[in-house]
CSV table of C-alpha atoms in Angstrom, one decimal:
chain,number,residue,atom,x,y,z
A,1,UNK,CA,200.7,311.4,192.4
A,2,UNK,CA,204.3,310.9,192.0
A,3,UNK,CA,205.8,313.4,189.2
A,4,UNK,CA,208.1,312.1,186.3
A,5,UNK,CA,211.2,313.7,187.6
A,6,UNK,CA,210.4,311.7,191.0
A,7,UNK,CA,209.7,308.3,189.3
A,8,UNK,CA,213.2,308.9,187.4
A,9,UNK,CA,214.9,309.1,190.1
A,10,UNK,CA,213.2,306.3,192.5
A,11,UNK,CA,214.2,304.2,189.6
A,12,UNK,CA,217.8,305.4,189.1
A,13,UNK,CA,218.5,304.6,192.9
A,14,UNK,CA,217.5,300.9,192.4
A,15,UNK,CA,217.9,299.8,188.7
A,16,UNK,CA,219.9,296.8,187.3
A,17,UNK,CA,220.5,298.1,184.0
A,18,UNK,CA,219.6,301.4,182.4
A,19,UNK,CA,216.5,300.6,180.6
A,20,UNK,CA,215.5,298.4,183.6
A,21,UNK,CA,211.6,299.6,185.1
A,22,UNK,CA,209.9,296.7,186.1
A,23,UNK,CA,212.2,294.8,187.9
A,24,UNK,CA,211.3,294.2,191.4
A,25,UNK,CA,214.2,296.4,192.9
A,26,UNK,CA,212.9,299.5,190.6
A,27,UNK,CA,209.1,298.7,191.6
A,28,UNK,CA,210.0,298.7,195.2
A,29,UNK,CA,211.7,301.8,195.1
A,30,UNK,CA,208.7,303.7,192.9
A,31,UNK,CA,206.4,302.1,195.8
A,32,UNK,CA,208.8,303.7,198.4
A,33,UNK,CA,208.7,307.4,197.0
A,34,UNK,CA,204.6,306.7,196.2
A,35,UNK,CA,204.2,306.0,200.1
A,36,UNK,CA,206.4,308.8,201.2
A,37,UNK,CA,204.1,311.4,198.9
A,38,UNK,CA,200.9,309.9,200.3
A,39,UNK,CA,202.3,309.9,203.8
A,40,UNK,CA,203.2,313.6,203.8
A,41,UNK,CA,199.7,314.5,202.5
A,42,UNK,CA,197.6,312.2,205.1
A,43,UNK,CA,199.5,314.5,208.1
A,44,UNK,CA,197.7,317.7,206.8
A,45,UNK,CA,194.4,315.9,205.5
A,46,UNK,CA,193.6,313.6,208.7
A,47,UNK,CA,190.3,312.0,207.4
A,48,UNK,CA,191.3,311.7,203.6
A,49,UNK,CA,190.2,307.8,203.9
A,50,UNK,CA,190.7,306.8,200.1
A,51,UNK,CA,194.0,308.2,200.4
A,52,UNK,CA,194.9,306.2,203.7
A,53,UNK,CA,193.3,302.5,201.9
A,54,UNK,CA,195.7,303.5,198.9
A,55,UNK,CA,198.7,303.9,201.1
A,56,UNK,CA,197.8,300.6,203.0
A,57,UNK,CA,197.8,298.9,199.7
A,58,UNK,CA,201.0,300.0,198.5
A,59,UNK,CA,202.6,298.8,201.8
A,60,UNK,CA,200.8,295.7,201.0
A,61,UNK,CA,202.6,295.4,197.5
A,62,UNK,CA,205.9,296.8,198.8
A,63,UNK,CA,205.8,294.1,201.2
A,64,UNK,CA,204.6,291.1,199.2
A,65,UNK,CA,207.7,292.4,196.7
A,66,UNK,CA,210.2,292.5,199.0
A,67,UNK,CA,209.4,289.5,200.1
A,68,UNK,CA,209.9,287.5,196.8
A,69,UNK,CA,213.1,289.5,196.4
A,70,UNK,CA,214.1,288.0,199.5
A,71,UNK,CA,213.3,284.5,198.4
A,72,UNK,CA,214.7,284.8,194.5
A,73,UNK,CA,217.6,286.8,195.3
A,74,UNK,CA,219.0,287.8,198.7
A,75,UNK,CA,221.6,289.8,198.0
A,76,UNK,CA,219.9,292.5,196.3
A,77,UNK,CA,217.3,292.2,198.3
A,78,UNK,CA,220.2,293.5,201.1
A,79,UNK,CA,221.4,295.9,198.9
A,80,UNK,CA,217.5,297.0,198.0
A,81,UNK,CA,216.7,297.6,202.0
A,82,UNK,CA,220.2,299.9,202.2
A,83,UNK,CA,219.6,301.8,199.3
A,84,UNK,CA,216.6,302.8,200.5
A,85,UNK,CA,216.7,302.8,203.9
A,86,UNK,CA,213.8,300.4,204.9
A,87,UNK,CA,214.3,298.7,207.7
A,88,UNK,CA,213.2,294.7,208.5
C-alpha cells in the first residue's frame, strides 16, 4: 500500500495545478509508484499471486490511461512519459 507521503509526492511530480488529483497525468503517476511498491515486494514473495493479478491490473489501467492521454492531449502525454521515466 502506497503511504500518504508517497501518494504526495507521485502527485506533485505530475500535477496541473495544486489542488489537481484526479487528472489523468496525477493518476498515472500514483499508478507508477503503486507498481513500483508491488514490484519490489513480488521479488521477495515469488508466489504472492493476488499480489501479482493486482500489479497486472494496474499496468492494465496505467496503460488504458496513458493511452487516452495520448489521444486527448499529446503533449503532456510527452511530458507525462519524461517525468516519469516510462518508456513507449
Amino acid at each position: 500500500m502506497i503511504s500518504k507521503d508517497n501518494k504526495a509526492k507521485a502527485i506533485a511530480l505530475t500535477q496541473v495545478n495544486e489542488n489537481d488529483v484526479g487528472s489523468p497525468q496525477a493518476q498515472i503517476s500514483i499508478l507508477t509508484a503503486r507498481i513500483k511498491e508491488v514490484t519490489e515486494h513480488l521479488k521477495s514473495n515469488k508466489h504472492d499471486r493476488m499480489a501479482r493479478r493486482g500489479l497486472i491490473q494496474m499496468v492494465g489501467k496505467r496503460k488504458r490511461l496513458l493511452k487516452y492521454l495520448e489521444k486527448t492531449n499529446f503533449e503532456a502525454y510527452k511530458a507525462t512519459l519524461e517525468k516519469l521515466g516510462l518508456r513507449k
